[in-house]
mmCIF file of C-alpha atoms and ligand atoms in Angstrom:
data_model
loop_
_atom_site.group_PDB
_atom_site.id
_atom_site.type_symbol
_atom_site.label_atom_id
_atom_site.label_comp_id
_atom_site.label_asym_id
_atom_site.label_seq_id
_atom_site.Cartn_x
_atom_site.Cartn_y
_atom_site.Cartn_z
ATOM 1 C CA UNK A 1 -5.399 53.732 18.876
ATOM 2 C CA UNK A 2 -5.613 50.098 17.604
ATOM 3 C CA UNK A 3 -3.136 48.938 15.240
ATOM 4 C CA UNK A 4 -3.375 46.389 13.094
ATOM 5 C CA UNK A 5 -0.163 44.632 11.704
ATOM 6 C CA UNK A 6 -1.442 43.460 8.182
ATOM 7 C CA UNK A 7 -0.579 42.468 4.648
ATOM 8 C CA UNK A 8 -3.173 42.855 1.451
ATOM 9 C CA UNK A 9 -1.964 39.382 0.247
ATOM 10 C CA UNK A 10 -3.150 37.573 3.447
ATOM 11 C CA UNK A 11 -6.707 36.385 3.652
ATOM 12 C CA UNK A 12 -6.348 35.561 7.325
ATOM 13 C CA UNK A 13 -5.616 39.397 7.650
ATOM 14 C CA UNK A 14 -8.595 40.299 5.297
ATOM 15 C CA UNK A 15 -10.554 38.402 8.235
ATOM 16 C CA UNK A 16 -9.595 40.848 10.518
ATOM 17 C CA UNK A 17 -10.010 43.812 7.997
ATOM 18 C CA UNK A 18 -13.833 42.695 7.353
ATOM 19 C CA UNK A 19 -14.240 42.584 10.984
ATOM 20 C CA UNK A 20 -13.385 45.495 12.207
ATOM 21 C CA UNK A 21 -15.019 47.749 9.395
ATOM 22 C CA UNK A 22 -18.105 45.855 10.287
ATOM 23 C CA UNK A 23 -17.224 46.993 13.622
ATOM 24 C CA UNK A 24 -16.677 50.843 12.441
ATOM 25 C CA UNK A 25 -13.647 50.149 14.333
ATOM 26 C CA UNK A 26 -10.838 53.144 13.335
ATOM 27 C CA UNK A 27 -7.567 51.536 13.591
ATOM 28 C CA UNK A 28 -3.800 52.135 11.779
ATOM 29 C CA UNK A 29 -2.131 49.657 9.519
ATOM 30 C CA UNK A 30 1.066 48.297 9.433
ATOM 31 C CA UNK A 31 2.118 46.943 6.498
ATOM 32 C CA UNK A 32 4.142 43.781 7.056
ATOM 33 C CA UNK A 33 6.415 42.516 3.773
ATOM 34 C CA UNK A 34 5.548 38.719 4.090
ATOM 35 C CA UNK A 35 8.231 38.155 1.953
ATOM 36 C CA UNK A 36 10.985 39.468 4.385
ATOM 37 C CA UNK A 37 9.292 39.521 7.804
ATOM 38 C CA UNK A 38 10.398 42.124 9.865
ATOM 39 C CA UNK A 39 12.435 40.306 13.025
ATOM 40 C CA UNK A 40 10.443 42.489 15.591
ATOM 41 C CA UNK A 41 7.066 40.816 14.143
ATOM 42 C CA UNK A 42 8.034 37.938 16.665
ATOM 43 C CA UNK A 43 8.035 40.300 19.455
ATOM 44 C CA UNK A 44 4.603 40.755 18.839
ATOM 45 C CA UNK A 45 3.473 37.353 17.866
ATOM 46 C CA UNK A 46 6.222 34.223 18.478
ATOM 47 C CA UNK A 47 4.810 32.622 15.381
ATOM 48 C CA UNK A 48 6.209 35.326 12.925
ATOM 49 C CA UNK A 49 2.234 35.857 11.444
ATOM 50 C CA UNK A 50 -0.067 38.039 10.757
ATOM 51 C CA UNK A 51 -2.647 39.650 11.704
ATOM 52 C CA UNK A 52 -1.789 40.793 15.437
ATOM 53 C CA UNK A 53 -4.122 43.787 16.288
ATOM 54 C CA UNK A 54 -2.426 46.172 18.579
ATOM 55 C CA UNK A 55 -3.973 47.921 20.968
ATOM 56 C CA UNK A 56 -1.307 50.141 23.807
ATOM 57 C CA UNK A 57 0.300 47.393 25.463
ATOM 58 C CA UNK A 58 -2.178 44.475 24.501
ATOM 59 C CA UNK A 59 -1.257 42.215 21.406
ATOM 60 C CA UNK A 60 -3.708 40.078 20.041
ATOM 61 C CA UNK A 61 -3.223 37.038 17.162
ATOM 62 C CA UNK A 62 -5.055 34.646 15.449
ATOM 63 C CA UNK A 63 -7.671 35.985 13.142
ATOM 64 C CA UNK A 64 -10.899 33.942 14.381
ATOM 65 C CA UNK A 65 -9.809 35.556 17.748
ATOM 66 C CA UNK A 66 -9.289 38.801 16.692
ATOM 67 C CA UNK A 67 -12.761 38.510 15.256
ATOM 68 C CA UNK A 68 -14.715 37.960 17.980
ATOM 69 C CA UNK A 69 -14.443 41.460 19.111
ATOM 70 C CA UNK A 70 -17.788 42.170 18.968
ATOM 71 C CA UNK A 71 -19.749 39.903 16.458
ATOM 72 C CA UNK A 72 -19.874 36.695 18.392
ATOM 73 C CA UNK A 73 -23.738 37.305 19.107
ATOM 74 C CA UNK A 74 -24.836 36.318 15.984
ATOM 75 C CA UNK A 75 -23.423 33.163 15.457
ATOM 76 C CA UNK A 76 -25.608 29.583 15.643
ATOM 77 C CA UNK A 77 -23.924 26.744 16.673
ATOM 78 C CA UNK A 78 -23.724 25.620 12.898
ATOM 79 C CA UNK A 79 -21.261 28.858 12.210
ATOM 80 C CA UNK A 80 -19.162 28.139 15.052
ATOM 81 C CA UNK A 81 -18.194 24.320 13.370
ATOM 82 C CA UNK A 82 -17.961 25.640 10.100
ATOM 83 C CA UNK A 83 -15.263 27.947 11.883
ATOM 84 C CA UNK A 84 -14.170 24.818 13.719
ATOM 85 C CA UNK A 85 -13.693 23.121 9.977
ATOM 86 C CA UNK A 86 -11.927 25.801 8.078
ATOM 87 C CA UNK A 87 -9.636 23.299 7.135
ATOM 88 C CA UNK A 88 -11.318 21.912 4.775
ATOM 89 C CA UNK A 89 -11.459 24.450 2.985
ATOM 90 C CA UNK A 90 -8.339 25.897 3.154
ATOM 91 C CA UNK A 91 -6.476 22.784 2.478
ATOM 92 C CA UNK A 92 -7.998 22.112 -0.770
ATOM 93 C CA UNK A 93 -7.389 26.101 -2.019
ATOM 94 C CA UNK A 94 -3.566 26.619 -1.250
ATOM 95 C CA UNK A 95 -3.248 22.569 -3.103
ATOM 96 C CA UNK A 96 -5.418 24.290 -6.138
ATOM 97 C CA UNK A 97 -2.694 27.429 -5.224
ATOM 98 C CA UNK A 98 0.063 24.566 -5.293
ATOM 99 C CA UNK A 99 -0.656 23.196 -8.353
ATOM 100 C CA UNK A 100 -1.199 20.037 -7.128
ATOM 101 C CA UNK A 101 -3.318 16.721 -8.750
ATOM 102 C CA UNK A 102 -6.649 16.560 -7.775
ATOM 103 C CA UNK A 103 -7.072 19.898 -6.047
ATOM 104 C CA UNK A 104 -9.853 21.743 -7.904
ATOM 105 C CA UNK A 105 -11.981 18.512 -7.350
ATOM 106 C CA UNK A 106 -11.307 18.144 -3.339
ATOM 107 C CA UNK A 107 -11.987 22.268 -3.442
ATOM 108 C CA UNK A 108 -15.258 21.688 -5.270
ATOM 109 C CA UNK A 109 -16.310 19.167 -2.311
ATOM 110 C CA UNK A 110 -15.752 21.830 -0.359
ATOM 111 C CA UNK A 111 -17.800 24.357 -1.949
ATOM 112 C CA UNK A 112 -20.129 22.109 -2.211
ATOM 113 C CA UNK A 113 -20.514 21.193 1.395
ATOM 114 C CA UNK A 114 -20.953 25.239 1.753
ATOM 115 C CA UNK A 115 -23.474 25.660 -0.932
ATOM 116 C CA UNK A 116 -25.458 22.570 0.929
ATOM 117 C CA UNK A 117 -25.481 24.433 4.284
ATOM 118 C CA UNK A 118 -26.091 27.910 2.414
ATOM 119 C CA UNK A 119 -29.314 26.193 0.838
ATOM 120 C CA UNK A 120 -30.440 26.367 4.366
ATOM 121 C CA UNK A 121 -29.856 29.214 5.768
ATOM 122 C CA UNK A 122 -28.555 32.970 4.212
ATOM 123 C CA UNK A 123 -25.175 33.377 6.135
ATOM 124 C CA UNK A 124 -22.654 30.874 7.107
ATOM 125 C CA UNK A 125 -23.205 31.751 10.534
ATOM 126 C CA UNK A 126 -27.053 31.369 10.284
ATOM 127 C CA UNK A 127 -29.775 34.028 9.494
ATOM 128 C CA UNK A 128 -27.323 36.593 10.070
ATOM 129 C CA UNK A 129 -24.061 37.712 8.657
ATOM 130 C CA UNK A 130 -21.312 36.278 10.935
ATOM 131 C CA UNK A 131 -18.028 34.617 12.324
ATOM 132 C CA UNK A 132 -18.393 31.809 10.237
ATOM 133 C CA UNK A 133 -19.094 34.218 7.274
ATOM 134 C CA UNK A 134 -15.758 36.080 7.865
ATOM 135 C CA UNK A 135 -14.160 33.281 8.306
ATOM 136 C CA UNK A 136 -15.122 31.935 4.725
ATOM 137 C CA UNK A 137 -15.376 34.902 2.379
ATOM 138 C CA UNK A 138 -11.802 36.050 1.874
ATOM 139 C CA UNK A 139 -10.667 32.337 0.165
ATOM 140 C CA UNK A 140 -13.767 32.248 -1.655
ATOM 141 C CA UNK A 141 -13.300 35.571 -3.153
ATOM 142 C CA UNK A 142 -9.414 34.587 -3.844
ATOM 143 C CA UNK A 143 -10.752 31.142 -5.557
ATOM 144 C CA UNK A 144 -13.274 33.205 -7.420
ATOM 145 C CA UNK A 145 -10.731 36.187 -8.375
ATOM 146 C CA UNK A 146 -7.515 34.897 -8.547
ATOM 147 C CA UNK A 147 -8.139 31.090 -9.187
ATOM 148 C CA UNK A 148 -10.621 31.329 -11.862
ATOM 149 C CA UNK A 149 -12.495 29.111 -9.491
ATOM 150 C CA UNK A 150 -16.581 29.158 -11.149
ATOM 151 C CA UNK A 151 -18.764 30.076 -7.979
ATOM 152 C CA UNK A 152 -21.852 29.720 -10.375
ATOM 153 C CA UNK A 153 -21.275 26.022 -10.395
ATOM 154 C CA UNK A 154 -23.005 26.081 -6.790
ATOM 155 C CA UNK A 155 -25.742 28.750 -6.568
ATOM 156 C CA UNK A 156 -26.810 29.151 -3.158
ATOM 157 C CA UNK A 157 -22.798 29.478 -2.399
ATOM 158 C CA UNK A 158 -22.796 32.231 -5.413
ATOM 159 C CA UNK A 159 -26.251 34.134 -4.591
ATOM 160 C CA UNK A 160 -24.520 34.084 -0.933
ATOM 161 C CA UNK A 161 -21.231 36.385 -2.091
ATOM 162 C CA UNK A 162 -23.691 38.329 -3.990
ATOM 163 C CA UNK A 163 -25.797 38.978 -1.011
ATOM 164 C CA UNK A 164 -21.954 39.410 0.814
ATOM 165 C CA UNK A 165 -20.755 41.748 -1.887
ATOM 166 C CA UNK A 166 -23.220 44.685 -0.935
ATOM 167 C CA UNK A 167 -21.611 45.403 2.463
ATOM 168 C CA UNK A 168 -18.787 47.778 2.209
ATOM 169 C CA UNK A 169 -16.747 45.625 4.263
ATOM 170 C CA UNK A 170 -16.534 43.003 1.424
ATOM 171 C CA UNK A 171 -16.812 45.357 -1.299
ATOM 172 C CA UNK A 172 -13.525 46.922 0.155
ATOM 173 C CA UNK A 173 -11.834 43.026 0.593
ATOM 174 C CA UNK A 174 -13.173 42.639 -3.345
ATOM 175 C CA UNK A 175 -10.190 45.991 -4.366
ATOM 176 C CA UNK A 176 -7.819 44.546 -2.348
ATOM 177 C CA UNK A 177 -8.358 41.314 -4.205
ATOM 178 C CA UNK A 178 -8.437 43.092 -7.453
ATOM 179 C CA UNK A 179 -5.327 45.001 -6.494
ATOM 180 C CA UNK A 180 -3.126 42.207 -5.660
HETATM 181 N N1 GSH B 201 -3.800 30.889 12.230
HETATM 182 C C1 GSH B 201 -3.335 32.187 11.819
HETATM 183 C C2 GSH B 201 -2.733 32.056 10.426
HETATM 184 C C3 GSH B 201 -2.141 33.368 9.944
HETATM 185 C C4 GSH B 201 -1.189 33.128 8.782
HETATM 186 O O1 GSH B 201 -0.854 31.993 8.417
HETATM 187 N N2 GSH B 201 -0.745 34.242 8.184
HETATM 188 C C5 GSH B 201 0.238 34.112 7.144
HETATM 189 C C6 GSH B 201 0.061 35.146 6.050
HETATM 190 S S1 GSH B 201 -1.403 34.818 5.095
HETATM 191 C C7 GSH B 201 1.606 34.326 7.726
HETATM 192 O O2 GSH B 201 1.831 35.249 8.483
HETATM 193 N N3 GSH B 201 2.506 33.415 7.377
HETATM 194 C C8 GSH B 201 3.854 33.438 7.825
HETATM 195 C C9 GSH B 201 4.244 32.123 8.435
HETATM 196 O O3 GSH B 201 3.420 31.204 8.531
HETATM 197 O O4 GSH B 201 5.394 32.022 8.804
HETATM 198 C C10 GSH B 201 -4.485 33.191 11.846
HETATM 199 O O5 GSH B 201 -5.647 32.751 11.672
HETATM 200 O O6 GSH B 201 -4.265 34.381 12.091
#
């Protein structure tokens, strides 16, 4: 049985989540308070995060790695940069999460930079759902939900969680957003 140690909070976890139920993977989850981190958490990752999947005696972190199980055939070489550049995303959101001057602007360059590629092509990771789009979706559905960020603002980013929101991978990630 695969295991995977997890937290609803964690978007890097809701990567792993949205990959393997796109997998129809079964697996068991551990609940991990990221508040007060359980000390044997380091046993299974020396960095003290989550997600580590779990599977007998192999231990696996890092979400883009867990991800790869399986869906790295559809990525174009586009998808695997935009997985390269998650940073610039994710710096701007957890400023905007921060509070901090100037944030929602630097996020919106961001968006913008996806909505430019999504103009292009349907999926993040190319013509089909992806890496890259896993990589991506759980922020952008935190900016959207808990942020108040306006996706409409950029509408080949917004038609593209539309298009997202009809697997039940995301629609699952969308109640756990909703739930938090
Ligand atoms: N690079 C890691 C990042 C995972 C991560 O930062 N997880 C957060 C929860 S959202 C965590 O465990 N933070 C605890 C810490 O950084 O000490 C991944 O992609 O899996």
């Amino acid at each position: 049985m695969i295991t995977l140690y997890d937290a609803d909070r964690c978007p890097y976890c809701a990567r792993a989540r949205i990959a393997l139920a796109e997998k129809g993977i079964e697996y068991e989850t551990v609940e991990v308070d990221l508040d007060d981190r359980p000390a044997w958490i380091y046993e299974k990752n020396p960095l003290g995060r989550v997600p580590v999947l779990e599977e007998d005696t192999f231990v696996l972190a890092e979400s883009a790695v867990i991800d790869h199980r399986g869906l790295r055939e559809h990525e174009g070489v586009l998808g695997r940069m935009l997985v390269f550049r998650f940073d610039e995303l994710s710096r701007p959101y957890y400023a905007l999460r921060r509070g901090e001057d100037g944030a929602a602007g630097r996020l919106d360059v961001a968006l913008g930079e996806l909505d430019a590629v999504l103009q292009g092509q349907p999926f993040l990771s190319g013509r089909e759902f992806g890496l890259a789009d896993i990589a991506y979706v759980p922020w952008i559905l935190r900016a959207r939900d808990r942020l108040d960020v306006d996706l409409g603002r950029f509408s080949a980013l917004a038609d593209w969680v539309a298009r997202l929101e009809e697997r039940p991978s995301i629609a699952a990630e969308i109640e756990v957003v909703a739930s938090l």
